[in-house]
Each structure stands twice: as structure tokens, then as C-alpha cells.
PDB file of C-alpha atoms and ligand atoms in Angstrom:
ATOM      1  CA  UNK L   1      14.083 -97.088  -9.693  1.00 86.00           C
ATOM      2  CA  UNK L   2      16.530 -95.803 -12.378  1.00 93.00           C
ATOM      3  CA  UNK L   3      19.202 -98.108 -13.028  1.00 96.00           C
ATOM      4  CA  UNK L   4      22.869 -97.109 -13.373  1.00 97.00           C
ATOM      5  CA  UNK L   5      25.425 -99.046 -14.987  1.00 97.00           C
ATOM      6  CA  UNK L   6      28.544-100.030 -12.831  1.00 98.00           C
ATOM      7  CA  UNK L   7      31.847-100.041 -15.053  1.00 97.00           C
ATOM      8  CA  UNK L   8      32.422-103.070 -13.093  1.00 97.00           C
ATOM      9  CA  UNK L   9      29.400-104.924 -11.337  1.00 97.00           C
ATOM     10  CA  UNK L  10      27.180-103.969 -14.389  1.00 96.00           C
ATOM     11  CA  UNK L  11      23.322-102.250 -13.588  1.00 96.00           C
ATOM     12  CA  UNK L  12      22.273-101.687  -9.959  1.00 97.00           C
ATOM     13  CA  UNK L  13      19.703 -99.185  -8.626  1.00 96.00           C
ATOM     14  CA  UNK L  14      20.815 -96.126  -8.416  1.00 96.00           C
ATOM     15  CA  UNK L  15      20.307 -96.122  -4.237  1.00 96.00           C
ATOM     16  CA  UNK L  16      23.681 -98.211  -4.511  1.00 98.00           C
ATOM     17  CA  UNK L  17      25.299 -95.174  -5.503  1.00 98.00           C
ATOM     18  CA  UNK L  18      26.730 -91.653  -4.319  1.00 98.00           C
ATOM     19  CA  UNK L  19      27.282 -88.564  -6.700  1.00 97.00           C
ATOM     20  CA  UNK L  20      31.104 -87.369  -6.536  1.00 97.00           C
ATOM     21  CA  UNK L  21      30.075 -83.934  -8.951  1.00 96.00           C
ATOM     22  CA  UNK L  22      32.309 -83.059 -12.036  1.00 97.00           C
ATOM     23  CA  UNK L  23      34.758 -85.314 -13.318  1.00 96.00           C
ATOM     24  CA  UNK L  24      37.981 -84.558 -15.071  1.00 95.00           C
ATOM     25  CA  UNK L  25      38.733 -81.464 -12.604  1.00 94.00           C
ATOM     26  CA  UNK L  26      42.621 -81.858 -12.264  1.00 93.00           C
ATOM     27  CA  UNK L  27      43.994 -81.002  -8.822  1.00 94.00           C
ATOM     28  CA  UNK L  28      46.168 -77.424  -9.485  1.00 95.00           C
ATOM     29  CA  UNK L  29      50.128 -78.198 -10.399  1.00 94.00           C
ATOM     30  CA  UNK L  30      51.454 -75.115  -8.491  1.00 95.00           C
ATOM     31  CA  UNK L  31      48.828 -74.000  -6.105  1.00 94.00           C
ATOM     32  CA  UNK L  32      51.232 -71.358  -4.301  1.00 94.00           C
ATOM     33  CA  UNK L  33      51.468 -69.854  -7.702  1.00 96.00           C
ATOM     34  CA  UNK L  34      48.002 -69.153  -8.350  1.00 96.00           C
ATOM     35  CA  UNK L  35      46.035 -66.192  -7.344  1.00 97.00           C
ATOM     36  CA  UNK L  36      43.226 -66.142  -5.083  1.00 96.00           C
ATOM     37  CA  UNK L  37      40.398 -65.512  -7.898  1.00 97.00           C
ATOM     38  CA  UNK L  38      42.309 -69.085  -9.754  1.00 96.00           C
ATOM     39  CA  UNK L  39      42.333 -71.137  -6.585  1.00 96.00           C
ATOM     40  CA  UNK L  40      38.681 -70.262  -5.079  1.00 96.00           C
ATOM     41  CA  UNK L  41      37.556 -71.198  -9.233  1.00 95.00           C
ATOM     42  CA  UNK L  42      39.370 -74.294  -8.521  1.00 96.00           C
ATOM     43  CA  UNK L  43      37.552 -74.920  -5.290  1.00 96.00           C
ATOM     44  CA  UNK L  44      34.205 -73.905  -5.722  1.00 96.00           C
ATOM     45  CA  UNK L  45      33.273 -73.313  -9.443  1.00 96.00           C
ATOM     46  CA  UNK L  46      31.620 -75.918 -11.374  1.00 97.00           C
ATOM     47  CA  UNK L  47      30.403 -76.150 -14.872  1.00 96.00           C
ATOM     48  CA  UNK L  48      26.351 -76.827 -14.620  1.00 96.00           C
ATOM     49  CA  UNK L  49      25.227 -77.328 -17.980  1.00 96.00           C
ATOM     50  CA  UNK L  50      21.842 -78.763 -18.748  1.00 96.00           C
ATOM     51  CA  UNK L  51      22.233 -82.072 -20.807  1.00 96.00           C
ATOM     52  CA  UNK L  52      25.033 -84.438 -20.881  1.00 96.00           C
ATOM     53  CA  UNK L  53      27.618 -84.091 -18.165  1.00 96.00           C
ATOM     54  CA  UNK L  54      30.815 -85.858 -17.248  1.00 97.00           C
ATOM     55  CA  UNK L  55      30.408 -86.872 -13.519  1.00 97.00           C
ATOM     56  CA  UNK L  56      31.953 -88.870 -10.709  1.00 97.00           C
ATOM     57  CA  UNK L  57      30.117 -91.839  -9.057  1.00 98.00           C
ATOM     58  CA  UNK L  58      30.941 -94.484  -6.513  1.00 98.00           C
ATOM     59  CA  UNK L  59      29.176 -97.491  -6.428  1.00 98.00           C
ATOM     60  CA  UNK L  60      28.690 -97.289  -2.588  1.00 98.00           C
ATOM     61  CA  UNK L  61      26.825-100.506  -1.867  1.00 97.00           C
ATOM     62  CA  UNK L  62      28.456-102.544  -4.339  1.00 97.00           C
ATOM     63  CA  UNK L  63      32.714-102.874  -4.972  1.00 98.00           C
ATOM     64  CA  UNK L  64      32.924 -99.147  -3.520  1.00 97.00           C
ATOM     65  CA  UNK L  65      35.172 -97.939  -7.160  1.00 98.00           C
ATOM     66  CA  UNK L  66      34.868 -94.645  -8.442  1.00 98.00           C
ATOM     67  CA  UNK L  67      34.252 -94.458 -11.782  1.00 98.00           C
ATOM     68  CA  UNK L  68      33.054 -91.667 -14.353  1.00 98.00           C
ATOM     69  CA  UNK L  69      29.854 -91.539 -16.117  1.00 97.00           C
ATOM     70  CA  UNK L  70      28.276 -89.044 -18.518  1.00 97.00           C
ATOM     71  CA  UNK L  71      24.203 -87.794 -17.579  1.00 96.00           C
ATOM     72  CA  UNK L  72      22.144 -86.091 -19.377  1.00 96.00           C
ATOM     73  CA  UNK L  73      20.728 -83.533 -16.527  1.00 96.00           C
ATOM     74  CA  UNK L  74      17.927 -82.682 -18.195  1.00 96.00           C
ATOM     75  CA  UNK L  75      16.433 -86.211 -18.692  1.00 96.00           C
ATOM     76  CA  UNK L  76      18.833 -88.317 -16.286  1.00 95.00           C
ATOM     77  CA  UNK L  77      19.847 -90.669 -18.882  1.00 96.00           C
ATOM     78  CA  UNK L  78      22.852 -91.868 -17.649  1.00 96.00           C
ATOM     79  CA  UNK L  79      24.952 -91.950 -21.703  1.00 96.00           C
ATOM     80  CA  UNK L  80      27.704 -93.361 -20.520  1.00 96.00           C
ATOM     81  CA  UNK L  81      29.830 -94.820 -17.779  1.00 97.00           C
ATOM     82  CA  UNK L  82      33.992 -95.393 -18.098  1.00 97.00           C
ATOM     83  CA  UNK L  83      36.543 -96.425 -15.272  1.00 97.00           C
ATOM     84  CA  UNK L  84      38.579 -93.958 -13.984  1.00 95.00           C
ATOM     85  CA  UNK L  85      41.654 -92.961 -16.286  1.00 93.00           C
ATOM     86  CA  UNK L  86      39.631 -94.609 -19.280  1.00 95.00           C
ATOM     87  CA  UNK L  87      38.997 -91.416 -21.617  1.00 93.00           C
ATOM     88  CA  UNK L  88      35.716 -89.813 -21.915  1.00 91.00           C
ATOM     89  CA  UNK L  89      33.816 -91.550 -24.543  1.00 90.00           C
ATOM     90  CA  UNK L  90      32.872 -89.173 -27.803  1.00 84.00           C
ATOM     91  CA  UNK L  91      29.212 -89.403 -27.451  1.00 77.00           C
ATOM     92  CA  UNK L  92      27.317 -90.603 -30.458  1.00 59.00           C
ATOM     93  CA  UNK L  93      29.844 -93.504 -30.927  1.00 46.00           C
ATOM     94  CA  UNK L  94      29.988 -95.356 -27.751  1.00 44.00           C
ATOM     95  CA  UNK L  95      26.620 -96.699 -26.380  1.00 46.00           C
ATOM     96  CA  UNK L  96      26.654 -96.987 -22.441  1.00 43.00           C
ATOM     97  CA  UNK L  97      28.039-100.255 -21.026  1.00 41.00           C
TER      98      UNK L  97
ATOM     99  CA  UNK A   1      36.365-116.879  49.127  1.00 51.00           C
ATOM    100  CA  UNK A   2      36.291-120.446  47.615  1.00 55.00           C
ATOM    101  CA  UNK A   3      39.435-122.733  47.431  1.00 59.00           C
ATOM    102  CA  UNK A   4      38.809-123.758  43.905  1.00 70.00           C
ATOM    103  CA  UNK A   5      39.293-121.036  41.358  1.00 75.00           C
ATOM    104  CA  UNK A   6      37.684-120.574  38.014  1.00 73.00           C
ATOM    105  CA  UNK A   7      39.462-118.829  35.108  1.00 73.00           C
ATOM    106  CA  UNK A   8      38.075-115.830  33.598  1.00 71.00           C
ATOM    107  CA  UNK A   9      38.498-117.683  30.003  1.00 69.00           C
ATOM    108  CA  UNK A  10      36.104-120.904  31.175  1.00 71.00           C
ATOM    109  CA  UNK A  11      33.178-118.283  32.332  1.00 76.00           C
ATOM    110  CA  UNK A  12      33.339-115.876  29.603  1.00 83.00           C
ATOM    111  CA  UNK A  13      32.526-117.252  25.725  1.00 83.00           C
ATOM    112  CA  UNK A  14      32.304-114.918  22.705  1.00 86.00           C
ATOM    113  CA  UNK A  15      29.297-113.660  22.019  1.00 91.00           C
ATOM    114  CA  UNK A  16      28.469-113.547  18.088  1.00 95.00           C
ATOM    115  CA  UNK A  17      25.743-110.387  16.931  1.00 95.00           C
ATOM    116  CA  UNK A  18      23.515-113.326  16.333  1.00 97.00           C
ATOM    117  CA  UNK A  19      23.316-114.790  19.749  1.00 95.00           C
ATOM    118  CA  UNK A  20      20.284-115.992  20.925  1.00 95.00           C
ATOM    119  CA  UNK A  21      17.841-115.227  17.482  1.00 97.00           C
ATOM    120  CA  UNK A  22      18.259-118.791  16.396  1.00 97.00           C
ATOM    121  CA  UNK A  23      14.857-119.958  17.762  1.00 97.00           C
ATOM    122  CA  UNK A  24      12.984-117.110  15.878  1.00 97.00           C
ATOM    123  CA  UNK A  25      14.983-118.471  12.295  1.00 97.00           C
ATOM    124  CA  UNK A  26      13.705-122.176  13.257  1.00 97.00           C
ATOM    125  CA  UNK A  27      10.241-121.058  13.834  1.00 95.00           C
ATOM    126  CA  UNK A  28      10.636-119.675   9.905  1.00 95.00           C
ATOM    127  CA  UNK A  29       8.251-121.729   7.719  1.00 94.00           C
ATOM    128  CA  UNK A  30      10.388-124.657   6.373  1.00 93.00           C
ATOM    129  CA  UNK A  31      10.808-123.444   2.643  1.00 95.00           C
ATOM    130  CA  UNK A  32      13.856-121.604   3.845  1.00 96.00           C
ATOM    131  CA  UNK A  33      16.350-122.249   6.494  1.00 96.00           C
ATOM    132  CA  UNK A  34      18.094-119.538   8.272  1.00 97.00           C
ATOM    133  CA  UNK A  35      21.568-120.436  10.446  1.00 98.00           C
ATOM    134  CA  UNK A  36      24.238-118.039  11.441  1.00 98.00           C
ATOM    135  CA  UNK A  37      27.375-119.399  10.877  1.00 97.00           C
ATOM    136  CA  UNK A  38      29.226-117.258  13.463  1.00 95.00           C
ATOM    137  CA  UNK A  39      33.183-116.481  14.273  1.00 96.00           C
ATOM    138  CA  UNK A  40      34.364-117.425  10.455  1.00 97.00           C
ATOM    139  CA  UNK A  41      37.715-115.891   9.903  1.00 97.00           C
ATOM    140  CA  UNK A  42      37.716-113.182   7.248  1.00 98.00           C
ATOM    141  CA  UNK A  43      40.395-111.461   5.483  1.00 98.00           C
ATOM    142  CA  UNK A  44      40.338-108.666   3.642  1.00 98.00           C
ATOM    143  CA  UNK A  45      42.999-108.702   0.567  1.00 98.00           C
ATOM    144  CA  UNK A  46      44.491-105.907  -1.230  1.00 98.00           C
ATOM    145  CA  UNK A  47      46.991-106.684  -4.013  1.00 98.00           C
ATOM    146  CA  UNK A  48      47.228-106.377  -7.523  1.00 97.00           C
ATOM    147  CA  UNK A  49      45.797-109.338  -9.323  1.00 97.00           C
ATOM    148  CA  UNK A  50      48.667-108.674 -11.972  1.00 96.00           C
ATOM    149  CA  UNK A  51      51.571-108.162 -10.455  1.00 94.00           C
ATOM    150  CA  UNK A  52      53.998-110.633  -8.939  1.00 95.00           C
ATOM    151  CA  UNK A  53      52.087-111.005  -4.951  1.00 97.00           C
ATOM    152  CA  UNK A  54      48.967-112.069  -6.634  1.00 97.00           C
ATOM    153  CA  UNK A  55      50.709-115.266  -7.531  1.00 96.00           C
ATOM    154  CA  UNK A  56      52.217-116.110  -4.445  1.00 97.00           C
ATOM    155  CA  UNK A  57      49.017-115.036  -2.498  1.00 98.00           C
ATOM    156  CA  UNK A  58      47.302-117.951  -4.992  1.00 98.00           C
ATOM    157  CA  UNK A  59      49.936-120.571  -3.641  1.00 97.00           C
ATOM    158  CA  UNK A  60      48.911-119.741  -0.123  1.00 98.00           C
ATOM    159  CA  UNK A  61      45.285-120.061  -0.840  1.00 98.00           C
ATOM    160  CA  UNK A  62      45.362-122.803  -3.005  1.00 97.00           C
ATOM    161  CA  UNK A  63      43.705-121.306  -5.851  1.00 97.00           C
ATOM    162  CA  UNK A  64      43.983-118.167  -8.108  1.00 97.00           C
ATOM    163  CA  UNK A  65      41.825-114.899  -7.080  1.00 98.00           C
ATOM    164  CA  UNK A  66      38.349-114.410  -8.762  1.00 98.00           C
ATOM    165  CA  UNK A  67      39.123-111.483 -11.252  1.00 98.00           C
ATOM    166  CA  UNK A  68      35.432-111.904 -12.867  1.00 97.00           C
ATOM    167  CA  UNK A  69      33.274-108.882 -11.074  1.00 98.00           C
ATOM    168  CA  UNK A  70      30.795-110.349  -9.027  1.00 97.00           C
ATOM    169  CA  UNK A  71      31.892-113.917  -8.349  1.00 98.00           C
ATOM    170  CA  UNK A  72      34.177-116.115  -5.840  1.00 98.00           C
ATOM    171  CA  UNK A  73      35.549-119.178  -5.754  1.00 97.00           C
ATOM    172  CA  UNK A  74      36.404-122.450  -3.535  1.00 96.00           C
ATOM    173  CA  UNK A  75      39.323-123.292  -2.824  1.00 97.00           C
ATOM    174  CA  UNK A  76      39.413-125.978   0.462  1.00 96.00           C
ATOM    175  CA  UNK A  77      38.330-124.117   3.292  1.00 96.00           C
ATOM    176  CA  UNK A  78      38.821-121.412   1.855  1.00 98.00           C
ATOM    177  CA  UNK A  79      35.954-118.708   0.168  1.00 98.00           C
ATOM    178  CA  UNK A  80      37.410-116.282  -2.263  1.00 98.00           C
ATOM    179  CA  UNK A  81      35.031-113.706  -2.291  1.00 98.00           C
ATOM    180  CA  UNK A  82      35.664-110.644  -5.382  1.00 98.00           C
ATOM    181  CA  UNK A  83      35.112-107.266  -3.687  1.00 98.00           C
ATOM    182  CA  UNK A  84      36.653-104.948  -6.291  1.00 98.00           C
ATOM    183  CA  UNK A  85      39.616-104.988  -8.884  1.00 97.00           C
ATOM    184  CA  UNK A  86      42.241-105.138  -6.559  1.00 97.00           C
ATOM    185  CA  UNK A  87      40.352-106.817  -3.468  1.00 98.00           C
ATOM    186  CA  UNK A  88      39.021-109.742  -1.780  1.00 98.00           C
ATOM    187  CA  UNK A  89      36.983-110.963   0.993  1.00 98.00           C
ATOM    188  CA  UNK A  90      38.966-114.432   2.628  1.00 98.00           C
ATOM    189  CA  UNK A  91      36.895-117.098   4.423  1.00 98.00           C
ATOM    190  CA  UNK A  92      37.981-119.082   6.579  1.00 98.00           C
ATOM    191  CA  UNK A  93      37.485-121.276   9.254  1.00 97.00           C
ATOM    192  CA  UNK A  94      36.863-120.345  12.766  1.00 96.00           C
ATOM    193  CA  UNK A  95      40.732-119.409  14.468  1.00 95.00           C
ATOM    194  CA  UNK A  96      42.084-119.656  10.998  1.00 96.00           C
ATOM    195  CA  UNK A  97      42.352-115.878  10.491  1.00 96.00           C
ATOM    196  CA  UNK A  98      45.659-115.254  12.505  1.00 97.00           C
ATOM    197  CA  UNK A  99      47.795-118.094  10.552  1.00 97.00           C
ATOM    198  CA  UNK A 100      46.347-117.060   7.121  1.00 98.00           C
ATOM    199  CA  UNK A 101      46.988-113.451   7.755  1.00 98.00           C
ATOM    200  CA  UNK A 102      50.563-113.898   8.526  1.00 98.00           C
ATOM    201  CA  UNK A 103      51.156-116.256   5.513  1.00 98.00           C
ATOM    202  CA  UNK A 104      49.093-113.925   2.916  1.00 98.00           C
ATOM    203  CA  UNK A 105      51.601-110.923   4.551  1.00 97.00           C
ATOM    204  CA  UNK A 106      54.614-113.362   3.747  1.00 97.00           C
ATOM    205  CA  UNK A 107      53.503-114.139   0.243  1.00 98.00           C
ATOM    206  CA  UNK A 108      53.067-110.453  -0.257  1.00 98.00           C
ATOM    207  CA  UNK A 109      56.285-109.199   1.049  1.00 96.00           C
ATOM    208  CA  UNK A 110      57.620-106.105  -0.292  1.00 96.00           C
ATOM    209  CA  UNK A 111      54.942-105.854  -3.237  1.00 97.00           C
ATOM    210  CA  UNK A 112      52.288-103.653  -2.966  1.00 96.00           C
ATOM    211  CA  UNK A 113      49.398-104.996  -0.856  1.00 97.00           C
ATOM    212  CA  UNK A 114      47.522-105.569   2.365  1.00 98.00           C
ATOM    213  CA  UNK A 115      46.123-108.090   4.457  1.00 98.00           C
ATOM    214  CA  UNK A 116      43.561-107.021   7.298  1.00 98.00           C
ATOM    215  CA  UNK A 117      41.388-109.358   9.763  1.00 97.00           C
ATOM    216  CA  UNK A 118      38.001-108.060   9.366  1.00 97.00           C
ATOM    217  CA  UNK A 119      36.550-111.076  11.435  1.00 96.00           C
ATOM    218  CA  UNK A 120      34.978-109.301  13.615  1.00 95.00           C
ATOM    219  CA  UNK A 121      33.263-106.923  11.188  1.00 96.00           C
ATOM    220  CA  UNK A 122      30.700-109.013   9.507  1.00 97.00           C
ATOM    221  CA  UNK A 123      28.926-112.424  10.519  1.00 97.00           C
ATOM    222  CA  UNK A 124      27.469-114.418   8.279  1.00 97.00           C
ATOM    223  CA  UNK A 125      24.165-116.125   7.518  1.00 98.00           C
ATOM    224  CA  UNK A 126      23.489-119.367   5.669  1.00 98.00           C
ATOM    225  CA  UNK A 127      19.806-119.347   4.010  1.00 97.00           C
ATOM    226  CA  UNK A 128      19.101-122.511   2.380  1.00 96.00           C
ATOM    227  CA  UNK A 129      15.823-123.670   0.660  1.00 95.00           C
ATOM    228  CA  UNK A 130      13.794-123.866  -2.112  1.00 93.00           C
ATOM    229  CA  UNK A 131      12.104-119.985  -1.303  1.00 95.00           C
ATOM    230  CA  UNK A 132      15.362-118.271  -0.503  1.00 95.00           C
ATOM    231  CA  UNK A 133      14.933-116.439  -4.057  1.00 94.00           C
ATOM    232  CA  UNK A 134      11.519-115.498  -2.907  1.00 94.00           C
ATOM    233  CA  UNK A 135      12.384-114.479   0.638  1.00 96.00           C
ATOM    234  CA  UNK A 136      15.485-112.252  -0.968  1.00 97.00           C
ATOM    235  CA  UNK A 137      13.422-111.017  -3.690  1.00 96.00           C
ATOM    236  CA  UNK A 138      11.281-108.986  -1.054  1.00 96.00           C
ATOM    237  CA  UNK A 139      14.162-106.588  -0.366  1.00 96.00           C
ATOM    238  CA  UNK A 140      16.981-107.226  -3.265  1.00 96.00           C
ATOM    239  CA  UNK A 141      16.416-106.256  -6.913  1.00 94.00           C
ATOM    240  CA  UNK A 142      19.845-108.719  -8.061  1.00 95.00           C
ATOM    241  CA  UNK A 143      18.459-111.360 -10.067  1.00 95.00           C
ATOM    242  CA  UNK A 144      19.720-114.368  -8.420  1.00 95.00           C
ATOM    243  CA  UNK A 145      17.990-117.045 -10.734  1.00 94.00           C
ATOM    244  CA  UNK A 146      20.778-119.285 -11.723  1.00 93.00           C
ATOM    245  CA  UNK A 147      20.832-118.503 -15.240  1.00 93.00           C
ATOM    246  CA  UNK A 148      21.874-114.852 -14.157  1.00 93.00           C
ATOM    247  CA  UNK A 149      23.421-115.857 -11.427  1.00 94.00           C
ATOM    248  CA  UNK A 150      25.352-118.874 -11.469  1.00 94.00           C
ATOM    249  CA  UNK A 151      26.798-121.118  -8.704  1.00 95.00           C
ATOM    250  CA  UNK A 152      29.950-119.028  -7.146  1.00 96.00           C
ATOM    251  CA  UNK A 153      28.323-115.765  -7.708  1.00 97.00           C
ATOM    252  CA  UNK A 154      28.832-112.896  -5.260  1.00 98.00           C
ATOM    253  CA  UNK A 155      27.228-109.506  -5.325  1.00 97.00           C
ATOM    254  CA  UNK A 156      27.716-106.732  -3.047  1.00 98.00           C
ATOM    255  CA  UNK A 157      24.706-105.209  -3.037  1.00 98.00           C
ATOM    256  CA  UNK A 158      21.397-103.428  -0.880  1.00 97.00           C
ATOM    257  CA  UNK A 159      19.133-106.103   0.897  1.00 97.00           C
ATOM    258  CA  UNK A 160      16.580-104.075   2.838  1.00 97.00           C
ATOM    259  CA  UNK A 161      18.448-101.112   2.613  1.00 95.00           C
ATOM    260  CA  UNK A 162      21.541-102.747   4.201  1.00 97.00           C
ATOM    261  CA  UNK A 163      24.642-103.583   2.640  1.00 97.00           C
ATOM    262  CA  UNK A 164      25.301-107.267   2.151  1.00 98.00           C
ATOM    263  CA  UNK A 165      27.551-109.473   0.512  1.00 98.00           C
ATOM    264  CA  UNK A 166      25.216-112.872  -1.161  1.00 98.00           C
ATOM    265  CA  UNK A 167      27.425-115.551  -2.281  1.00 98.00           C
ATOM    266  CA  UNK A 168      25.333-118.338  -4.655  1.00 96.00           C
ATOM    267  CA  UNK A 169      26.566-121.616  -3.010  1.00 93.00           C
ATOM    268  CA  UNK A 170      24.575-123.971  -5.090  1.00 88.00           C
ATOM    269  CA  UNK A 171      23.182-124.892  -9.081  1.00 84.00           C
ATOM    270  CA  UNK A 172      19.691-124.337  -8.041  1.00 82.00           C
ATOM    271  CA  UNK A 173      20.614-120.973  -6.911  1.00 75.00           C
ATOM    272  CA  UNK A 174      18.410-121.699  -3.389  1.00 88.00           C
ATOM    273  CA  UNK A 175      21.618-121.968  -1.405  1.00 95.00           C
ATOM    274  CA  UNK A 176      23.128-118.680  -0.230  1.00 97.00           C
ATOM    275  CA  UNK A 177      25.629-116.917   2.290  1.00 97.00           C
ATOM    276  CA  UNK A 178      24.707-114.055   3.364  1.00 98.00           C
ATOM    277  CA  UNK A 179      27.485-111.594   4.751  1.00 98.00           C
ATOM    278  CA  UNK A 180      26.001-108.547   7.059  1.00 98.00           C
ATOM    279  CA  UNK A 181      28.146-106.137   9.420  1.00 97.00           C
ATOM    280  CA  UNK A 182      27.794-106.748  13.113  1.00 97.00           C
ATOM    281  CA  UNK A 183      25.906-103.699  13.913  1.00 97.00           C
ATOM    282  CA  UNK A 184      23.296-104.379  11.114  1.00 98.00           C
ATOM    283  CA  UNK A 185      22.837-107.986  11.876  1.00 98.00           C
ATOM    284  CA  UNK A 186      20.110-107.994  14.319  1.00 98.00           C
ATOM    285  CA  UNK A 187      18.141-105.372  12.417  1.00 98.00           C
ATOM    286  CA  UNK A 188      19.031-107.612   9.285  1.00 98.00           C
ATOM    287  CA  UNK A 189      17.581-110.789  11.183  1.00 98.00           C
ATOM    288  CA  UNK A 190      14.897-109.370  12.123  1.00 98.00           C
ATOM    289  CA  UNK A 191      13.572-107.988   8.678  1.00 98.00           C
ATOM    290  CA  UNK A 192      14.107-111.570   7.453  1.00 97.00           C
ATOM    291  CA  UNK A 193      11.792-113.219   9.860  1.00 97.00           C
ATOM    292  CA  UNK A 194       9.795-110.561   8.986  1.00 97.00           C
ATOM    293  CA  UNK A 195       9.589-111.573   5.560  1.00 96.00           C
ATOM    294  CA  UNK A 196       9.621-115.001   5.749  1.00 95.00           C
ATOM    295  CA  UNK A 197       6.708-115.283   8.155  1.00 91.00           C
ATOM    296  CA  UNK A 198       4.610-115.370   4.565  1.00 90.00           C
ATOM    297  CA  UNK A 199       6.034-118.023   3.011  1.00 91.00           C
ATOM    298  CA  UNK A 200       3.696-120.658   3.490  1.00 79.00           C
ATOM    299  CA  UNK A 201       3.098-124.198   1.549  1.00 68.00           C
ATOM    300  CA  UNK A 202       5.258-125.862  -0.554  1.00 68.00           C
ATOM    301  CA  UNK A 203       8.018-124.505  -3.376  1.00 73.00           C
TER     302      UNK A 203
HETATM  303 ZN1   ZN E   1      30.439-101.773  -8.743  1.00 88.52          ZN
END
């Protein structure tokens, strides 16, 4: 089974963990303000590019913490994993924990 | 209708989700030894191991909280168990959850934090002997050799597909507490007789 680093319990199986989609999708400042075509992009459009991806992930079976990771979804290599309000790490530099 | 009357209280005994299986964990082979230890009082703990209630939550319990991920720590008769960055399992003893709870909430006071009895979410299961790694093994991928996983350790994690909380208790790493929620502790149970029927002969 493919392993997936925890920011905070370190490498579990990936079965420990639930997929939370794109990460670093800011909730809208003034949602009254925007027009429908802004607010359904908000809510239902998604970037879906093939290779590496910054995603949400809870660690379900383990402490239960969100946390961010980037994947690769063409290969599933997981790249990197950060705690929530850590930046995203520039790829290249930062091996995954 | 009788003359002498019996309380309610003197009939009626709690019932633990365990009740009644301890035959089948005695009829185990004897390289491990399975006991429920049943009614422990457990808190859970919300605070922020920083600020200014995690120290006076450590003068209640008689020891600072575990920050390390993955580990607990003894403190009397008290178990500290780490269950995130900002939260902690308490054990206690049996009937000690309503005194601890109100002296946790007093330590806490008007700082950010929480204290909840969770006693009667989980029960929990002592497995002792030299095969425990080998009986755990058959359903857990943690490495729980000592060297990996020293005395104190405690990982939240799948065993069979059900979440459970294994605390190392010992060096030798062959002395654990498990921690399983009420409605998965009879499946739980079961699955470890299950695989502990095959342990046979010596360590
Ligand atoms: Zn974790």
C-alpha cells in the first residue's frame, strides 16, 4: 500500500487517510458582491492538472489534522506534505518530510 | 408484594462492551494475554500546549502534556495520551473522570480550551506477552519493535480496519493498551481471537 507522509505522525498507509481536493482555495471576501458566473467558479471549479498538485488531506485514522500535500497525479508520488498555514514548498528544493 | 425492598442500583451493574468475552481471551494460547480493563475514566483535552492553560492543566495532572507526535506519558494514575497538536486523551481511574474534569475546567478557566468525558466512548484492552507484536502485526502495519517504537509510544492508527489507539507500556515493546470505541469492540475482540488462535509454542 502507498505510504503517505503525515506532517505530524510521519508515514502511514494511505487507507488512514481522506482526500479534502485543492488546497489554497480562499473562501470569497465579499460573496454578495460577486456575480453568479464568480461564485458558482468558486463553488464548483477546480484546477485538474496532470502532475504535481497542491491538495488537502486528513489523516483520518491517525491525529485527525488537516494538512496540505503536493501529488503528482500522474504517478501518485506524493512530493510533498506541509501543515496547514505552512507555505507551499517550491518544488525541487524541499524533499517530502 | 414482598416486605423487603431491593434498590434498582443493587440489581442493575454497568455493563462494559466487553462483558462476558473474557473466557474466549483466556482460552488464547498463552504467548499473549488479552484483559479488558473496563470503566477507565477518559478525558478528552483541548488546549494549547503554549499558552498559559497548558501549564496549569500540567499542575493538575502532575506532569507536563506529551507534545512529541505519537507518544504519552505517566504521570500517577494518570495516562497522557498525544492525540494531535492541541489534544489529549486522559486516563484515569475508574470514577475519577467527574473530579478530574472539573479540576482540568478550573485550571483552564477563561483560556481557550475544553475538557470532555469520553468514558463511555472507548474501552480498553490490555495485551501482554511475548507475541503481542506478532498477534498485532496480522492487522497493523506500525512498527512497534522497540527500537521504533519505544516505551510510552502511542499511535492512532488502523488495526483490522478499525481505528485504535496502541499505547507501548513496556521496554520489550510486548506490553500494550489497546484503546477501541464501544461499538467496534466486540467486532475488535473477536478478530483478535481470531488471530491469535495461531500462535502456538513458545516466543
Ligand atoms: Zn497524523
Amino acid at each position: 500500500m502507498q505510504l503517505i507522509s503525515c506532517p505530524w505522525c510521519g508515514p502511514r498507509e494511505e487507507a488512514e487517510y481522506h482526500y479534502g481536493g485543492q488546497a489554497h482555495v480562499a473562501y470569497p471576501h465579499d460573496v454578495g458582491a460577486m456575480s453568479d458566473a464568480d461564485w458558482a467558479d468558486y463553488l464548483f471549479f477546480r484546477d485538474n492538472p496532470r502532475g504535481p498538485f497542491a491538495e488537502r488531506w486528513v489523516h483520518a485514522a491517525g491525529c485527525r489534522r488537516w494538512f496540505n500535500a503536493v501529488r503528482d497525479t500522474g504517478t501518485h508520488e506524493v512530493l510533498a506534505v506541509y501543515r496547514i498555514g505552512e507555505p507551499q514548498p517550491e518544488l525541487g528544493t524541499q524533499a517530502s518530510r | 408484594m414482598t416486605a423487603e425492598h431491593v434498590s434498582p442500583s443493587k440489581l442493575l451493574r454497568p455493563l462494559s462492551p466487553l462483558d462476558g468475552w473474557q473466557a474466549a481471551f483466556d482460552a488464547l494460547p498463552n504467548v499473549v494475554a488479552v484483559t479488558e480493563i473496563a470503566f477507565m475514566a477518559q478525558l478528552n483535552l483541548r488546549v494549547d500546549p503554549s499558552g498559559p492553560a497548558a501549564g496549569a492543566v500540567a499542575k493538575v495532572l502532575g506532569s507536563a502534556l506529551p507534545t512529541q507526535p505519537c507518544s504519552s506519558t505517566r504521570s500517577g494514575e494518570y495516562q497522557l495520551l498525544w492525540l494531535g497538536p492541541d489534544e489529549w486523551l486522559i486516563l484515569a481511574p475508574e470514577g475519577a473522570g467527574p473530579e478530574l474534569e472539573t479540576a482540568l475546567r478550573e485550571a483552564i478557566g477563561g483560556e481557550p480550551g475544553a475538557v470532555t468525558d469520553v468514558s463511555a466512548q472507548r474501552t480498553t484492552l490490555a495485551l501482554s506477552g511475548c507475541a503481542s507484536r506478532e498477534l498485532l502485526a496480522k492487522g497493523c502495519s506500525i512498527d512497534l519493535h522497540p527500537k521504533v517504537s519505544p516505551m510510552g509510544t502511542c499511535v492512532q492508527t488502523l488495526v483490522a480496519q478499525t481505528g485504535i489507539i496502541i499505547v507501548a507500556r513496556d521496554e520489550t515493546a510486548s506490553d500494550f493498551l489497546l484503546v477501541v470505541r464501544a461499538s467496534f469492540a466486540q467486532y475488535f475482540a473477536a478478530w483478535l481471537i481470531d488471530a491469535g488462535v495461531e500462535l502456538t509454542g513458545a516466543c
